[in-house]
GROMACS .gro file of C-alpha atoms in nm:
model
  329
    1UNK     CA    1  18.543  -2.279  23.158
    2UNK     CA    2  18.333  -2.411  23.412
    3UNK     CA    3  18.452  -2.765  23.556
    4UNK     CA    4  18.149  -2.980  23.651
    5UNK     CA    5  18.187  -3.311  23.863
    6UNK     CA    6  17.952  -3.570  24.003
    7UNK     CA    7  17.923  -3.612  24.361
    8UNK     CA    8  17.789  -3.927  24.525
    9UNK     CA    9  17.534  -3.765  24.727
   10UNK     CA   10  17.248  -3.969  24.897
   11UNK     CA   11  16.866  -3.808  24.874
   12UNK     CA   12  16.841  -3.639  25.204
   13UNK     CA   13  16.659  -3.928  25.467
   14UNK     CA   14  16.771  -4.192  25.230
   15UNK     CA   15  16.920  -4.480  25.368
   16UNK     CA   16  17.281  -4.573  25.201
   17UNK     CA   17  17.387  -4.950  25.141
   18UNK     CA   18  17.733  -5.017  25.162
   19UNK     CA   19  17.723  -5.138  24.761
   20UNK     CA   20  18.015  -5.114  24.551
   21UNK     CA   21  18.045  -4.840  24.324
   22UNK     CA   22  18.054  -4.766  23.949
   23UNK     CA   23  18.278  -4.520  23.738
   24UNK     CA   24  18.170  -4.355  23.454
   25UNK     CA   25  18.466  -4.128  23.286
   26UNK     CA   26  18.671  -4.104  23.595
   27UNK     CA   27  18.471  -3.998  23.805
   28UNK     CA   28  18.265  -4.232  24.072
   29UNK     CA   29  17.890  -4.265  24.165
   30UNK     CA   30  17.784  -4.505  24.493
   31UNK     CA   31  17.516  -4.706  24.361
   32UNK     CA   32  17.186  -4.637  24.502
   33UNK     CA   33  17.285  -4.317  24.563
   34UNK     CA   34  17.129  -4.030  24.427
   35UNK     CA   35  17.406  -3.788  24.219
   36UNK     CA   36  17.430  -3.407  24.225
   37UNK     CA   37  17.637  -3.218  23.979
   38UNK     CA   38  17.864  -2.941  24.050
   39UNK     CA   39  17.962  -2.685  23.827
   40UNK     CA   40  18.294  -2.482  23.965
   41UNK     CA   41  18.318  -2.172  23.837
   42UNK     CA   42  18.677  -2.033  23.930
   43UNK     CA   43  18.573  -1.668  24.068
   44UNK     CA   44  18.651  -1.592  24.402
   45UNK     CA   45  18.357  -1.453  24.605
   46UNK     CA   46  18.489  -1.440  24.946
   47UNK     CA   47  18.536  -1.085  25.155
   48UNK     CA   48  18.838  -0.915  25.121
   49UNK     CA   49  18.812  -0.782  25.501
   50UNK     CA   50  18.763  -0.906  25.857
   51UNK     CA   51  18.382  -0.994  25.954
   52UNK     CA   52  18.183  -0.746  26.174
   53UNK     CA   53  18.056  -1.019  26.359
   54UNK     CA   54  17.940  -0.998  26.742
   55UNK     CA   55  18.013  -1.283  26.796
   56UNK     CA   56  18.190  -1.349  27.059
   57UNK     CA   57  18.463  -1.540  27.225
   58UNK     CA   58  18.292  -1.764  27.540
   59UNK     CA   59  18.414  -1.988  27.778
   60UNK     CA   60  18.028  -2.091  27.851
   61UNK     CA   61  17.876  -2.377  27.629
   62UNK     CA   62  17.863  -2.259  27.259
   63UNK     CA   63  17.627  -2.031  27.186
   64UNK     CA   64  17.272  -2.195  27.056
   65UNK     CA   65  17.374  -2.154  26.727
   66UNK     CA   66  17.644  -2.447  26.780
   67UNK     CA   67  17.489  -2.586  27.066
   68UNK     CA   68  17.449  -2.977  27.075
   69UNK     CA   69  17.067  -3.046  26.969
   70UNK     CA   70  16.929  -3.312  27.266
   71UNK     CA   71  16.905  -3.613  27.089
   72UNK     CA   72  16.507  -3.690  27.179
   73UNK     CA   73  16.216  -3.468  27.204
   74UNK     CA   74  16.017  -3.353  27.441
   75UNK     CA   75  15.853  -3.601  27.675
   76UNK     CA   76  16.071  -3.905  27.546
   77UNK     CA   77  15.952  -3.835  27.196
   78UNK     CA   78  16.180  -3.980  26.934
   79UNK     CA   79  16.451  -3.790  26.755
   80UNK     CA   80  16.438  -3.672  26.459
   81UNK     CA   81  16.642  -3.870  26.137
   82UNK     CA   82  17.027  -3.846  26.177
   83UNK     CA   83  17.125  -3.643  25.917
   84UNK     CA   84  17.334  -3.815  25.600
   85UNK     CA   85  17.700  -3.758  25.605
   86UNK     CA   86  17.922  -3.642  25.340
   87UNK     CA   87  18.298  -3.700  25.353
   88UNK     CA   88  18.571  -3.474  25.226
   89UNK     CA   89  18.915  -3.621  25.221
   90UNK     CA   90  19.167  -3.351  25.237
   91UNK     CA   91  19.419  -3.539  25.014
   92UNK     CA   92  19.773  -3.325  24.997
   93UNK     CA   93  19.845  -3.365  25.391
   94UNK     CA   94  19.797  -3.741  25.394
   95UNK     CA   95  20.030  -3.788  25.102
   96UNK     CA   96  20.353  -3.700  25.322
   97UNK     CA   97  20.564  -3.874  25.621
   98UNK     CA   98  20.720  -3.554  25.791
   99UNK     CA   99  20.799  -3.355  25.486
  100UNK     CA  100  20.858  -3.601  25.255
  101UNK     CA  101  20.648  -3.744  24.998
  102UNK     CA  102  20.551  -4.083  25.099
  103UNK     CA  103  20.245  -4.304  24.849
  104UNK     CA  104  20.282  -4.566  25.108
  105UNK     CA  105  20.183  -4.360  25.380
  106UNK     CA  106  19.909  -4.227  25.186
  107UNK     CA  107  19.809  -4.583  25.128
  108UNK     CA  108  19.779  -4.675  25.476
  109UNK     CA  109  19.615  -4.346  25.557
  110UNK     CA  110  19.331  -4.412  25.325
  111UNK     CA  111  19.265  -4.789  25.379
  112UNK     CA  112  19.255  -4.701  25.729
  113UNK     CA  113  19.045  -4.443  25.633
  114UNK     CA  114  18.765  -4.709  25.454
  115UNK     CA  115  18.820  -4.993  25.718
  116UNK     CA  116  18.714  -4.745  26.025
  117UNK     CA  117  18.585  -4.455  25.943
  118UNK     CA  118  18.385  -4.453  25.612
  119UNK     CA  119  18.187  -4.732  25.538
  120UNK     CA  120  17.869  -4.630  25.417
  121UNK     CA  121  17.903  -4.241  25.328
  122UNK     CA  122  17.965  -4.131  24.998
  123UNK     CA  123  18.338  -3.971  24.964
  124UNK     CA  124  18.459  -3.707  24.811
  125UNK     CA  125  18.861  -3.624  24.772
  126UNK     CA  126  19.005  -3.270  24.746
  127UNK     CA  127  19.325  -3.188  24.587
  128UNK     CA  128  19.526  -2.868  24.594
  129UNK     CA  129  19.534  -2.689  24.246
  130UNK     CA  130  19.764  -2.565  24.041
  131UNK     CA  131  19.892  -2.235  24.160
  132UNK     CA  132  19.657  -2.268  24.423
  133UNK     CA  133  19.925  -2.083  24.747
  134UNK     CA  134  19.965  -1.803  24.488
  135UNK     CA  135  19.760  -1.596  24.601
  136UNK     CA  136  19.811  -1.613  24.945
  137UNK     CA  137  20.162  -1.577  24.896
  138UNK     CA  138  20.107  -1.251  24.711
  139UNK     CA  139  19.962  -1.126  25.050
  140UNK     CA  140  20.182  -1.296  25.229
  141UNK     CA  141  20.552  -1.368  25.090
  142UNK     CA  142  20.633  -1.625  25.420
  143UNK     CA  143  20.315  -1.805  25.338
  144UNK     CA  144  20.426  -2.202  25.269
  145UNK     CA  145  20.765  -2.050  25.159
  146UNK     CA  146  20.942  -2.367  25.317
  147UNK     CA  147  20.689  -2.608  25.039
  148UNK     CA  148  20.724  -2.704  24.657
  149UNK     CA  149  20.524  -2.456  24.385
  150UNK     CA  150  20.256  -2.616  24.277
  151UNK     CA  151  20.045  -2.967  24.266
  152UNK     CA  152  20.356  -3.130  24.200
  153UNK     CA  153  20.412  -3.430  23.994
  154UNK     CA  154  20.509  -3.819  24.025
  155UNK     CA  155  20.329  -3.925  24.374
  156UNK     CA  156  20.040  -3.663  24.281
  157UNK     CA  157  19.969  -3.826  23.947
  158UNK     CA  158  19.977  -4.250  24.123
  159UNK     CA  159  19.754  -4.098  24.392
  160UNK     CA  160  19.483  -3.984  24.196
  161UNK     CA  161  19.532  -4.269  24.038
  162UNK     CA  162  19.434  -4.468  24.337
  163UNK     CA  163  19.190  -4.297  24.483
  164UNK     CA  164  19.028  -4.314  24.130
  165UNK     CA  165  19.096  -4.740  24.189
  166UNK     CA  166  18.829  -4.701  24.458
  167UNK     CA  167  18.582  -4.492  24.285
  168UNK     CA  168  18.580  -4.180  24.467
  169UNK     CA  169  18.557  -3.835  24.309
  170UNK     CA  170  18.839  -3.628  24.307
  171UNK     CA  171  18.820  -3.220  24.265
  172UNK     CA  172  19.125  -3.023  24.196
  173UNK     CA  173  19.063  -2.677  24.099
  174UNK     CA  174  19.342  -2.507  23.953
  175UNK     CA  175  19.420  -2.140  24.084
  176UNK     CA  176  19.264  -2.278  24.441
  177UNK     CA  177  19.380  -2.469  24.753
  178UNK     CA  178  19.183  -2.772  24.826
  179UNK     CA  179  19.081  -2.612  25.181
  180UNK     CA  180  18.936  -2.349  25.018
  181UNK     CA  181  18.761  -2.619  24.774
  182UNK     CA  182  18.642  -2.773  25.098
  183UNK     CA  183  18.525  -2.472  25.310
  184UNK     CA  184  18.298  -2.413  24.941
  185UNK     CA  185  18.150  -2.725  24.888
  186UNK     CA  186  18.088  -2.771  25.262
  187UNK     CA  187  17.885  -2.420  25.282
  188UNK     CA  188  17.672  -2.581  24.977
  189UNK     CA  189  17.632  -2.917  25.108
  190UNK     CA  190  17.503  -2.832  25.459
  191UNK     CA  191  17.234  -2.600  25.252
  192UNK     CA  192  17.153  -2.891  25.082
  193UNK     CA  193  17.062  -3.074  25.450
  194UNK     CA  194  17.416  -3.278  25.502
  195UNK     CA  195  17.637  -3.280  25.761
  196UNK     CA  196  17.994  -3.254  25.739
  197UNK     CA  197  18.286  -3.457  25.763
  198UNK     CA  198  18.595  -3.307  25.679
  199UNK     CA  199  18.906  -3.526  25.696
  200UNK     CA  200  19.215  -3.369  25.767
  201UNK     CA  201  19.466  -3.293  26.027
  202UNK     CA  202  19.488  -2.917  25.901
  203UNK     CA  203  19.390  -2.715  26.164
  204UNK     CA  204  19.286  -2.432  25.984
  205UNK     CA  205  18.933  -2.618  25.920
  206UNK     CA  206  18.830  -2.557  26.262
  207UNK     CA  207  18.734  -2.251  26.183
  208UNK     CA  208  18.440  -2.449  26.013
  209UNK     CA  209  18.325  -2.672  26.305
  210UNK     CA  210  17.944  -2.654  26.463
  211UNK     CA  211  17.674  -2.923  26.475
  212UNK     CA  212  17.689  -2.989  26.114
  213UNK     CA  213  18.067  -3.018  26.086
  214UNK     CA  214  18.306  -3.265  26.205
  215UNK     CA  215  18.656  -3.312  26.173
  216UNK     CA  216  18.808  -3.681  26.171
  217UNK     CA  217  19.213  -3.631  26.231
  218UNK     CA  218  19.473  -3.874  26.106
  219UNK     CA  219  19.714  -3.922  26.441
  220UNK     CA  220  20.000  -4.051  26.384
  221UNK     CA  221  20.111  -4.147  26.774
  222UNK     CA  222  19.838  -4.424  26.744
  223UNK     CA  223  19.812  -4.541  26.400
  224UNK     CA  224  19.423  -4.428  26.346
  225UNK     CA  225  19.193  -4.159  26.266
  226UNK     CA  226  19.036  -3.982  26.540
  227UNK     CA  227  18.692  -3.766  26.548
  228UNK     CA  228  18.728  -3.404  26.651
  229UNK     CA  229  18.382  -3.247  26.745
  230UNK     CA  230  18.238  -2.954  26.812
  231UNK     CA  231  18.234  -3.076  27.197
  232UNK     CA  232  18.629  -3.125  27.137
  233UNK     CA  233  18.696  -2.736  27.012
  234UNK     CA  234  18.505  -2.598  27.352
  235UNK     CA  235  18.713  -2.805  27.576
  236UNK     CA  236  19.010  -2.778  27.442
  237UNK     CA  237  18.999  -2.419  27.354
  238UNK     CA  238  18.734  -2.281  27.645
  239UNK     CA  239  18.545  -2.086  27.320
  240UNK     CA  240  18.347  -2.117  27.044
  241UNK     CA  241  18.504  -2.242  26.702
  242UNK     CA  242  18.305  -1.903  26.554
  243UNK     CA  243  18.628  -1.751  26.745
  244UNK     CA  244  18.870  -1.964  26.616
  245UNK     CA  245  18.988  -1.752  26.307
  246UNK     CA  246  19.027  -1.427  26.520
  247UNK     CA  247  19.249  -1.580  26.743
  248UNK     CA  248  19.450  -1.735  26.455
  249UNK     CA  249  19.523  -1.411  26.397
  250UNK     CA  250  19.656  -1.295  26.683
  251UNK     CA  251  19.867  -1.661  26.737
  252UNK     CA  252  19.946  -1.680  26.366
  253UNK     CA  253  20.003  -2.041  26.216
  254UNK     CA  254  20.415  -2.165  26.226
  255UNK     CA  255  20.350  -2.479  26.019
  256UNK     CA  256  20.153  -2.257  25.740
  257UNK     CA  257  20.409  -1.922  25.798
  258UNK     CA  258  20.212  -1.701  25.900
  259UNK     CA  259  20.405  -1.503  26.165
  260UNK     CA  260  20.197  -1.431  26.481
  261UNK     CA  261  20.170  -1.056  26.676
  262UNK     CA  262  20.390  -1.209  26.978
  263UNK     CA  263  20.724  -1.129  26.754
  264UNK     CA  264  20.557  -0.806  26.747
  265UNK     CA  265  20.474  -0.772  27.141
  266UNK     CA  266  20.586  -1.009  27.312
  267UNK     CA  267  20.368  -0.998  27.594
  268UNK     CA  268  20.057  -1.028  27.389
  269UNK     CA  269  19.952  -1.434  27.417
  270UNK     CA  270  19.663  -1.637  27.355
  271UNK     CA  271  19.554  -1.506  27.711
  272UNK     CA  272  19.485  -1.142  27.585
  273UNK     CA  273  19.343  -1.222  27.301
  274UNK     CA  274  19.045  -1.453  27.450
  275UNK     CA  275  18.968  -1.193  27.679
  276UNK     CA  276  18.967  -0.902  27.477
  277UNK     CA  277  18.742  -1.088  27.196
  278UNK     CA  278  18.501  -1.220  27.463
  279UNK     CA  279  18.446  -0.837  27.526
  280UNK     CA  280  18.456  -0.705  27.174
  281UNK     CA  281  18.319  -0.994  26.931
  282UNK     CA  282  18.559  -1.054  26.658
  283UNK     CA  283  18.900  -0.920  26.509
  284UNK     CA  284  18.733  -0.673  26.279
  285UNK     CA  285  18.494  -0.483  26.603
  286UNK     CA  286  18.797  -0.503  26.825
  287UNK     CA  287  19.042  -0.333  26.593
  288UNK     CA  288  18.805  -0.040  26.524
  289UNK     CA  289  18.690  -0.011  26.872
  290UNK     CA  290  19.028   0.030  26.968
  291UNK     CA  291  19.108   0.263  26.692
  292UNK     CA  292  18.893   0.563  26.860
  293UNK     CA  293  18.965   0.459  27.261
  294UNK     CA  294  19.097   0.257  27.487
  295UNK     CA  295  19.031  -0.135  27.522
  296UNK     CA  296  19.300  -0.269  27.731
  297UNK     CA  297  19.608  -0.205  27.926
  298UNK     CA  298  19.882  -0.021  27.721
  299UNK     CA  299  20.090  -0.291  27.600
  300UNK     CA  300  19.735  -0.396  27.424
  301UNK     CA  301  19.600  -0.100  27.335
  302UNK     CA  302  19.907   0.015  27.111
  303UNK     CA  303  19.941  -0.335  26.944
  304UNK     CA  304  19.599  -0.290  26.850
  305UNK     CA  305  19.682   0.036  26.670
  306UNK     CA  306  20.001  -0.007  26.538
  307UNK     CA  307  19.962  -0.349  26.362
  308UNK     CA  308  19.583  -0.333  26.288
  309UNK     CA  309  19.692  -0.371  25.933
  310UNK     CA  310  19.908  -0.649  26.032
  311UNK     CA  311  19.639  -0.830  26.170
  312UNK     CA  312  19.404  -0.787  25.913
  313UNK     CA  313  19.675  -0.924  25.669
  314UNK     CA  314  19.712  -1.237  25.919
  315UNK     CA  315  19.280  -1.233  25.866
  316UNK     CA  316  19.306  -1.240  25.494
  317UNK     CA  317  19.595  -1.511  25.447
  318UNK     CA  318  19.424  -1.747  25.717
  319UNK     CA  319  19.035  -1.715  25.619
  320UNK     CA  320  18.896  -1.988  25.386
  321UNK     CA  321  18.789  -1.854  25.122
  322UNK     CA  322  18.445  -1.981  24.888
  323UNK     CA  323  18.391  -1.910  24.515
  324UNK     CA  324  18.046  -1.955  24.308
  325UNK     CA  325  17.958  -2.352  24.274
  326UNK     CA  326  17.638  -2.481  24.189
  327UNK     CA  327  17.504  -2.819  24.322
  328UNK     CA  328  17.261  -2.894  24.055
  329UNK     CA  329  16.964  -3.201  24.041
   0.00000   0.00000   0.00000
């Protein structure tokens, strides 16, 4: 059965006032603010393989596709309208201190969250579902073997709970993780002429960053949220975020346990990998490139060919995946 929820979306170069909201059977609309229904339909869609992209890795500025727009025209014309923001609150990591479960840290996380960050844009809070690892984990035994099965109960149930308190949507599909819920509805909104806020301190959304698509990062060393831009990812990473799930690959992801290809080969670092995807685009044209000659010195070369599959695995596990949803007038 299809699960349909209404999200507080502003008419694109509306303005939003900062009104209270209204619920209507659990599930929150800002006044003034123009609603759009969505209607999940629990069939994944996403590619079961690597892309063929060219695109690749650059320490130059990002390419034009990403590139910052200049923010006037030509001969001191004005800009054009900024854009309305949606927020997506990436719920699960924010309910924990370390690795336990902690609804007061939650609590602090999201009226911080309100005081600095979000006042005006409609929000919209993401949930893991029920079962949602399990496929993953099929693929990938390791994958969040050290976490609990499932949504979990007690803290899960006040939290929703709250976050229903202060009107704001919450979407849990069950079968799905919540950053997969996230990577979906963000593809749909940004059609729709939005831009993106995701907020989370799970890395594995940077694979989503460009103009359109923010991340604001809950850090804990200073007690506030923190915006993390597109101009962030290039300087801290010298490439473009298009990149970013390639390399994941390669470096795997310890917190999530997905082993990278350095237990494998040692020698093969972050440093190999940038340089041989700025020659060959992404994981998918490098593997198959060096599947028929040679792309690198030897070490390289027969990690390439040995663990392609390996690899590919790593792709599958760490790729966000979308399934069909409608955003509907």
């Amino acid at each position: 059965m299809p699960t349909s929820v209404t999200l507080p979306l502003p008419a694109v170069g509306a303005a939003v006032a900062a009104s209270p909201v209204t619920a209507a059977a659990g599930v929150a609309t800002p006044l003034r603010c123009r609603p759009r229904r969505l209607v999940v339909t629990p069939a994944a869609t996403a590619s079961s393989s690597p892309s063929t992209s060219t695109s690749a890795v650059s320490s130059a500025p990002p390419s034009a596709r990403h590139s910052r727009k200049h923010l006037a025209g030509r001969d001191g014309a004005p800009s054009k309208p900024t854009k309305p923001r949606v927020f997506f609150l990436d719920v699960n990591p924010l309910c924990f201190r370390g690795s336990q479960r902690s609804l007061s840290a939650f609590a602090r996380w999201l009226a911080l969250f309100f005081a600095h960050v979000s006042l005006r844009d409609p929000v919209v809070a993401v949930l893991d579902g029920e079962g949602g690892n399990e496929y993953r984990r099929r693929l990938l035994p390791s994958y969040k073997a050290h976490r609990a099965r499932g949504a979990g109960t007690g803290a899960d149930s006040r939290v929703v709970d709250v976050l229903r308190e202060c009107n704001v949507p919450v979407v849990r599909v069950d079968g799905y993780e919540a950053d997969d819920v996230v990577a979906t509805l963000t593809q749909q909104v940004l059609q729709k002429g939005y831009r993106v806020v995701i907020a989370s301190p799970d890395k594995d959304f940077k694979q989503l960053i460009s103009d359109d698509v923010q991340l604001v990062m809950p850090i804990p060393e200073i007690g506030r949220w923190s915006f993390y831009t597109l101009r962030h990812y290039v300087a801290q990473y010298k490439c473009d975020p298009t990149a970013d799930l390639s390399l994941r690959c390669f470096m795997g992801d310890e917190a999530d346990g997905v082993p990278g290809i350095q237990h494998l080969v040692p020698g093969f670092g972050r440093k190999t990998a940038v340089k041989l995807l700025q020659k060959h685009g992404s994981l998918e044209n490098l593997l198959n490139t060096a599947a028929i000659r040679t792309v690198g010195k030897d070490y390289a070369q027969d990690a390439l060919t040995k663990h392609a599959d390996y690899l590919r695995k790593n792709y599958e596990v760490l790729s966000l995946k979308r399934y069909e949803i409608s955003i509907l007038q």
